[in-house]
Amino acid sequence: MKLLPGPLRRRGNKDDDEKKPNGNGNGATTALRRPNAPDETAKEREKEAGRERLKKTAVEVPVAALGWVDERTGGGPFLRGFLFRKVPKGTNWYYTLGSATMFAFLSQAVTGIFLAMYYRPSATEAYASVQHINDEVFLGLLVRGMHKWGATVMVILIFLHMGRTFFFGAYKYPRELNWIIGVVLLILTMVMALTGYLLPFDQRSFWATVVAANITGTGPIMGPYLADFLRGGAEFGATTLSRFYAIHMLLIPGLIAALIGAHLFLVAKLGTTAPPWLKAEKARDLSQEEI
């Protein structure tokens, strides 16, 4: 048996090649449809142009808003001088202690606001409100823990910052006023820690505050008057808790915020002190050159 090749395909004209029979089997032909490439390209270009316009608008809106505020307040030069300033050579992580203390204060302020929404400064309801925050409020235990341990962190950071300022000689001329403000901020931080310690109003916080007030009363001249002012009278009572709450929530944070603003202004105006070892090396080089 011989294998014969199949019949050759008949070559027709160009129109026959571009036509094929439809699925009905009746021999009718339909023209092949090709996609319209120029239309799809135009649509893609329009989409890309729309995305670019959105990006430009997203950038122009905040810039225009800042320009509007700057035109009416004139705060642009101050912000440029505050943000873009020279930093002395040798600046290291010790110089971040002040900023860390400020952010610890901001954390205390934010968490304190949320705790104040549920806390009740009453001698009969304070302890129960704290337990309610710990056990029933959503994320209440986390927020109270951040506030409680954040107070300890802030006290540690401000002591480290003051120690760094002292040992680096940053309290000398012309920064004496800034050093005084820092000392006042340290005292206010300790007072805020003391007044906040009483607010849970349990046995430990109550008797610890009694001891602290009695120690304050032993101070010379102003001691007894200051102790009476803190207690709200000669003895501890319901007024003491509300007074501590007002001092802790309103008086001390307002003073700290105002003094931090003055402190930052002086830092931006007077600059930052270089590390003392750089000054010592410079003096040593000059003495060798003279020899």
Tab-separated table of C-alpha atoms in Angstrom:
chain	number	residue	atom	x	y	z
A	1	MET	CA	0.000	0.000	0.000
A	2	LYS	CA	1.461	3.371	-1.068
A	3	LEU	CA	1.005	6.532	0.973
A	4	LEU	CA	-0.070	9.361	-1.289
A	5	PRO	CA	0.174	13.054	-0.286
A	6	GLY	CA	-3.050	14.924	0.394
A	7	PRO	CA	-4.496	17.390	-2.069
A	8	LEU	CA	-2.773	20.723	-2.275
A	9	ARG	CA	-4.597	23.769	-0.908
A	10	ARG	CA	-6.010	25.833	-3.714
A	11	ARG	CA	-4.600	29.317	-3.830
A	12	GLY	CA	-7.272	31.906	-4.207
A	13	ASN	CA	-7.242	35.669	-4.281
A	14	LYS	CA	-6.676	37.990	-1.317
A	15	ASP	CA	-10.370	38.309	-0.567
A	16	ASP	CA	-10.744	34.543	-0.272
A	17	ASP	CA	-7.872	34.400	2.229
A	18	GLU	CA	-9.492	37.025	4.462
A	19	LYS	CA	-12.829	35.219	4.539
A	20	LYS	CA	-13.776	31.991	6.310
A	21	PRO	CA	-17.024	30.028	6.478
A	22	ASN	CA	-19.214	30.706	9.487
A	23	GLY	CA	-20.358	28.133	11.963
A	24	ASN	CA	-23.668	27.523	10.195
A	25	GLY	CA	-22.044	25.454	7.462
A	26	ASN	CA	-23.966	27.202	4.722
A	27	GLY	CA	-20.876	28.580	3.022
A	28	ALA	CA	-21.491	32.215	4.034
A	29	THR	CA	-18.395	34.202	4.828
A	30	THR	CA	-17.681	36.918	7.406
A	31	ALA	CA	-14.781	39.391	7.417
A	32	LEU	CA	-12.131	39.004	10.167
A	33	ARG	CA	-12.333	41.706	12.847
A	34	ARG	CA	-9.150	43.283	14.080
A	35	PRO	CA	-8.811	45.454	17.269
A	36	ASN	CA	-8.601	49.151	16.853
A	37	ALA	CA	-5.110	49.818	18.323
A	38	PRO	CA	-5.101	53.641	18.070
A	39	ASP	CA	-8.284	53.942	20.223
A	40	GLU	CA	-6.863	51.800	23.061
A	41	THR	CA	-3.608	53.796	23.066
A	42	ALA	CA	-5.532	57.058	23.349
A	43	LYS	CA	-7.512	55.735	26.322
A	44	GLU	CA	-4.325	54.680	28.116
A	45	ARG	CA	-2.839	58.102	27.523
A	46	GLU	CA	-5.942	59.765	28.960
A	47	LYS	CA	-5.763	57.579	32.081
A	48	GLU	CA	-2.084	58.363	32.573
A	49	ALA	CA	-2.759	62.082	32.155
A	50	GLY	CA	-5.552	61.852	34.748
A	51	ARG	CA	-3.218	60.166	37.231
A	52	GLU	CA	-0.605	62.862	36.694
A	53	ARG	CA	-3.197	65.589	37.318
A	54	LEU	CA	-4.222	63.897	40.568
A	55	LYS	CA	-0.593	63.724	41.717
A	56	LYS	CA	-0.037	67.400	40.963
A	57	THR	CA	-3.244	68.334	42.791
A	58	ALA	CA	-2.239	66.229	45.821
A	59	VAL	CA	1.058	68.122	45.999
A	60	GLU	CA	-0.299	71.592	45.243
A	61	VAL	CA	-3.111	71.557	47.833
A	62	PRO	CA	-0.912	71.293	50.984
A	63	VAL	CA	1.658	73.664	49.493
A	64	ALA	CA	-1.070	76.224	48.791
A	65	ALA	CA	-2.454	75.769	52.321
A	66	LEU	CA	0.978	76.350	53.877
A	67	GLY	CA	1.473	79.402	51.664
A	68	TRP	CA	-1.909	80.743	52.775
A	69	VAL	CA	-0.974	80.330	56.460
A	70	ASP	CA	2.525	81.771	55.951
A	71	GLU	CA	1.150	84.817	54.154
A	72	ARG	CA	-1.111	85.622	57.105
A	73	THR	CA	1.184	84.688	59.989
A	74	GLY	CA	4.692	85.330	58.683
A	75	GLY	CA	5.948	82.178	60.390
A	76	GLY	CA	7.999	80.990	57.429
A	77	PRO	CA	11.310	82.651	58.402
A	78	PHE	CA	11.017	81.375	61.985
A	79	LEU	CA	10.318	77.804	60.872
A	80	ARG	CA	13.180	77.895	58.377
A	81	GLY	CA	15.531	79.187	61.062
A	82	PHE	CA	14.278	76.573	63.526
A	83	LEU	CA	14.445	73.568	61.197
A	84	PHE	CA	17.441	74.500	59.038
A	85	ARG	CA	20.159	75.450	61.510
A	86	LYS	CA	23.780	74.536	61.942
A	87	VAL	CA	24.648	71.607	64.185
A	88	PRO	CA	28.105	71.538	65.811
A	89	LYS	CA	30.585	68.877	64.862
A	90	GLY	CA	30.635	65.888	67.189
A	91	THR	CA	26.872	65.882	67.869
A	92	ASN	CA	25.843	62.402	69.015
A	93	TRP	CA	22.996	60.499	70.651
A	94	TYR	CA	23.403	62.422	73.929
A	95	TYR	CA	21.835	65.409	72.184
A	96	THR	CA	18.567	63.515	71.615
A	97	LEU	CA	17.699	63.314	75.332
A	98	GLY	CA	15.844	66.650	75.228
A	99	SER	CA	13.716	65.609	72.257
A	100	ALA	CA	13.050	62.238	73.882
A	101	THR	CA	11.832	64.001	77.032
A	102	MET	CA	9.526	66.206	74.968
A	103	PHE	CA	8.023	63.224	73.173
A	104	ALA	CA	7.555	61.466	76.524
A	105	PHE	CA	5.576	64.507	77.682
A	106	LEU	CA	3.441	64.387	74.518
A	107	SER	CA	2.757	60.693	75.149
A	108	GLN	CA	1.707	61.515	78.708
A	109	ALA	CA	-0.601	64.252	77.460
A	110	VAL	CA	-2.322	62.042	74.864
A	111	THR	CA	-2.779	59.031	77.143
A	112	GLY	CA	-3.876	61.309	79.993
A	113	ILE	CA	-6.659	62.759	77.834
A	114	PHE	CA	-8.041	59.285	77.119
A	115	LEU	CA	-7.830	58.293	80.789
A	116	ALA	CA	-9.624	61.490	81.844
A	117	MET	CA	-12.613	60.440	79.719
A	118	TYR	CA	-13.324	57.577	82.160
A	119	TYR	CA	-11.705	58.690	85.413
A	120	ARG	CA	-13.868	60.194	88.173
A	121	PRO	CA	-11.981	62.401	90.687
A	122	SER	CA	-14.137	61.460	93.645
A	123	ALA	CA	-13.014	59.943	96.926
A	124	THR	CA	-15.745	57.297	96.636
A	125	GLU	CA	-15.499	56.589	92.883
A	126	ALA	CA	-11.848	57.120	91.905
A	127	TYR	CA	-10.650	53.602	92.695
A	128	ALA	CA	-13.675	51.994	91.022
A	129	SER	CA	-13.185	54.111	87.883
A	130	VAL	CA	-9.553	52.987	87.637
A	131	GLN	CA	-10.632	49.353	87.924
A	132	HIS	CA	-13.239	49.993	85.241
A	133	ILE	CA	-10.514	51.359	82.945
A	134	ASN	CA	-8.318	48.319	83.570
A	135	ASP	CA	-10.992	45.628	83.209
A	136	GLU	CA	-13.749	46.876	80.921
A	137	VAL	CA	-12.589	49.763	78.703
A	138	PHE	CA	-11.198	48.712	75.319
A	139	LEU	CA	-7.374	48.940	75.483
A	140	GLY	CA	-7.783	50.686	78.829
A	141	LEU	CA	-5.115	48.604	80.548
A	142	LEU	CA	-2.654	49.336	77.717
A	143	VAL	CA	-3.281	53.095	77.805
A	144	ARG	CA	-3.030	53.232	81.594
A	145	GLY	CA	0.176	51.191	81.497
A	146	MET	CA	1.653	53.572	78.917
A	147	HIS	CA	0.719	56.528	81.139
A	148	LYS	CA	2.011	54.927	84.319
A	149	TRP	CA	5.380	53.778	82.986
A	150	GLY	CA	5.663	56.822	80.727
A	151	ALA	CA	5.816	59.003	83.837
A	152	THR	CA	8.836	57.043	85.072
A	153	VAL	CA	10.477	57.252	81.646
A	154	MET	CA	9.936	61.017	81.507
A	155	VAL	CA	11.512	61.541	84.941
A	156	ILE	CA	14.549	59.449	83.981
A	157	LEU	CA	14.962	61.212	80.628
A	158	ILE	CA	14.766	64.723	82.056
A	159	PHE	CA	17.402	63.866	84.698
A	160	LEU	CA	19.678	62.468	81.976
A	161	HIS	CA	19.089	65.549	79.835
A	162	MET	CA	19.934	67.899	82.702
A	163	GLY	CA	23.031	65.853	83.515
A	164	ARG	CA	24.200	65.998	79.907
A	165	THR	CA	23.633	69.770	79.838
A	166	PHE	CA	25.659	70.221	83.034
A	167	PHE	CA	28.616	68.018	82.104
A	168	PHE	CA	28.795	69.471	78.577
A	169	GLY	CA	28.841	73.017	79.987
A	170	ALA	CA	25.708	74.049	78.071
A	171	TYR	CA	24.465	76.100	81.042
A	172	LYS	CA	27.127	78.791	80.590
A	173	TYR	CA	26.876	82.113	78.792
A	174	PRO	CA	24.729	82.892	76.847
A	175	ARG	CA	22.455	79.978	77.806
A	176	GLU	CA	21.879	80.700	81.505
A	177	LEU	CA	18.180	81.494	80.982
A	178	ASN	CA	17.657	78.239	79.153
A	179	TRP	CA	19.281	76.388	82.051
A	180	ILE	CA	16.917	78.090	84.523
A	181	ILE	CA	13.929	77.083	82.387
A	182	GLY	CA	15.226	73.506	82.358
A	183	VAL	CA	15.487	73.491	86.170
A	184	VAL	CA	11.895	74.743	86.461
A	185	LEU	CA	10.784	72.051	84.006
A	186	LEU	CA	12.501	69.428	86.154
A	187	ILE	CA	10.648	70.647	89.268
A	188	LEU	CA	7.313	70.720	87.421
A	189	THR	CA	7.888	67.174	86.167
A	190	MET	CA	8.437	65.967	89.726
A	191	VAL	CA	5.312	67.795	90.912
A	192	MET	CA	3.279	66.248	88.090
A	193	ALA	CA	4.546	62.796	89.047
A	194	LEU	CA	3.614	63.414	92.697
A	195	THR	CA	0.109	64.696	91.961
A	196	GLY	CA	-0.593	61.876	89.519
A	197	TYR	CA	0.502	59.214	92.003
A	198	LEU	CA	-2.526	59.899	94.222
A	199	LEU	CA	-5.155	59.619	91.493
A	200	PRO	CA	-5.714	55.799	91.658
A	201	PHE	CA	-6.595	56.452	95.331
A	202	ASP	CA	-5.606	53.036	96.651
A	203	GLN	CA	-3.891	52.376	99.980
A	204	ARG	CA	-0.362	52.707	98.646
A	205	SER	CA	-0.912	55.968	96.751
A	206	PHE	CA	-2.902	57.478	99.639
A	207	TRP	CA	-0.332	56.888	102.375
A	208	ALA	CA	2.623	57.702	100.110
A	209	THR	CA	1.053	61.082	99.355
A	210	VAL	CA	0.390	61.654	103.069
A	211	VAL	CA	4.087	61.118	103.747
A	212	ALA	CA	5.096	63.428	100.863
A	213	ALA	CA	2.782	66.198	102.068
A	214	ASN	CA	4.105	65.901	105.626
A	215	ILE	CA	7.684	66.132	104.361
A	216	THR	CA	6.725	69.233	102.355
A	217	GLY	CA	5.264	70.763	105.512
A	218	THR	CA	8.625	70.557	107.272
A	219	GLY	CA	10.218	72.996	104.822
A	220	PRO	CA	11.300	76.419	106.070
A	221	ILE	CA	8.892	79.377	105.887
A	222	MET	CA	6.789	78.238	102.879
A	223	GLY	CA	6.640	74.546	103.823
A	224	PRO	CA	3.493	74.559	106.013
A	225	TYR	CA	1.606	76.859	103.649
A	226	LEU	CA	2.507	74.707	100.640
A	227	ALA	CA	1.427	71.532	102.448
A	228	ASP	CA	-1.936	73.108	103.362
A	229	PHE	CA	-2.377	74.210	99.765
A	230	LEU	CA	-1.759	70.687	98.466
A	231	ARG	CA	-4.064	69.039	101.004
A	232	GLY	CA	-6.765	71.644	100.613
A	233	GLY	CA	-6.788	72.126	104.368
A	234	ALA	CA	-5.129	70.826	107.503
A	235	GLU	CA	-5.996	67.176	106.825
A	236	PHE	CA	-6.478	64.884	103.860
A	237	GLY	CA	-10.036	64.803	102.574
A	238	ALA	CA	-12.240	64.715	99.498
A	239	THR	CA	-10.935	68.134	98.455
A	240	THR	CA	-7.356	66.807	98.334
A	241	LEU	CA	-8.059	64.400	95.474
A	242	SER	CA	-9.900	66.954	93.348
A	243	ARG	CA	-7.128	69.492	93.974
A	244	PHE	CA	-4.434	67.033	92.947
A	245	TYR	CA	-6.454	66.151	89.853
A	246	ALA	CA	-6.794	69.806	88.807
A	247	ILE	CA	-3.084	70.466	89.368
A	248	HIS	CA	-2.100	67.291	87.512
A	249	MET	CA	-4.423	67.764	84.537
A	250	LEU	CA	-4.572	71.526	84.029
A	251	LEU	CA	-1.999	73.612	85.883
A	252	ILE	CA	1.225	71.620	85.467
A	253	PRO	CA	0.752	70.512	81.817
A	254	GLY	CA	-0.039	74.093	80.779
A	255	LEU	CA	3.075	75.436	82.463
A	256	ILE	CA	5.235	72.661	81.009
A	257	ALA	CA	3.921	73.265	77.477
A	258	ALA	CA	4.598	77.013	77.726
A	259	LEU	CA	8.113	76.517	79.101
A	260	ILE	CA	8.934	73.890	76.465
A	261	GLY	CA	8.006	76.455	73.812
A	262	ALA	CA	10.309	79.044	75.376
A	263	HIS	CA	13.035	76.428	75.776
A	264	LEU	CA	12.899	75.431	72.093
A	265	PHE	CA	12.907	79.070	71.017
A	266	LEU	CA	16.105	79.732	72.946
A	267	VAL	CA	17.710	76.560	71.617
A	268	ALA	CA	16.964	77.648	68.049
A	269	LYS	CA	18.154	81.217	68.722
A	270	LEU	CA	21.346	80.463	70.638
A	271	GLY	CA	22.300	77.202	68.983
A	272	THR	CA	23.668	73.990	70.446
A	273	THR	CA	26.855	73.689	72.461
A	274	ALA	CA	29.615	71.565	70.960
A	275	PRO	CA	30.942	68.624	73.007
A	276	PRO	CA	33.621	69.716	75.498
A	277	TRP	CA	36.242	67.302	74.185
A	278	LEU	CA	36.233	69.083	70.814
A	279	LYS	CA	37.085	72.371	72.531
A	280	ALA	CA	39.892	70.679	74.465
A	281	GLU	CA	41.406	69.219	71.285
A	282	LYS	CA	41.269	72.638	69.577
A	283	ALA	CA	43.044	74.327	72.487
A	284	ARG	CA	45.709	71.630	72.485
A	285	ASP	CA	46.365	72.109	68.764
A	286	LEU	CA	46.772	75.877	69.220
A	287	SER	CA	49.296	75.402	72.034
A	288	GLN	CA	51.352	73.038	69.884
A	289	GLU	CA	51.355	75.540	67.016
A	290	GLU	CA	52.680	78.287	69.313
A	291	ILE	CA	55.528	76.028	70.421
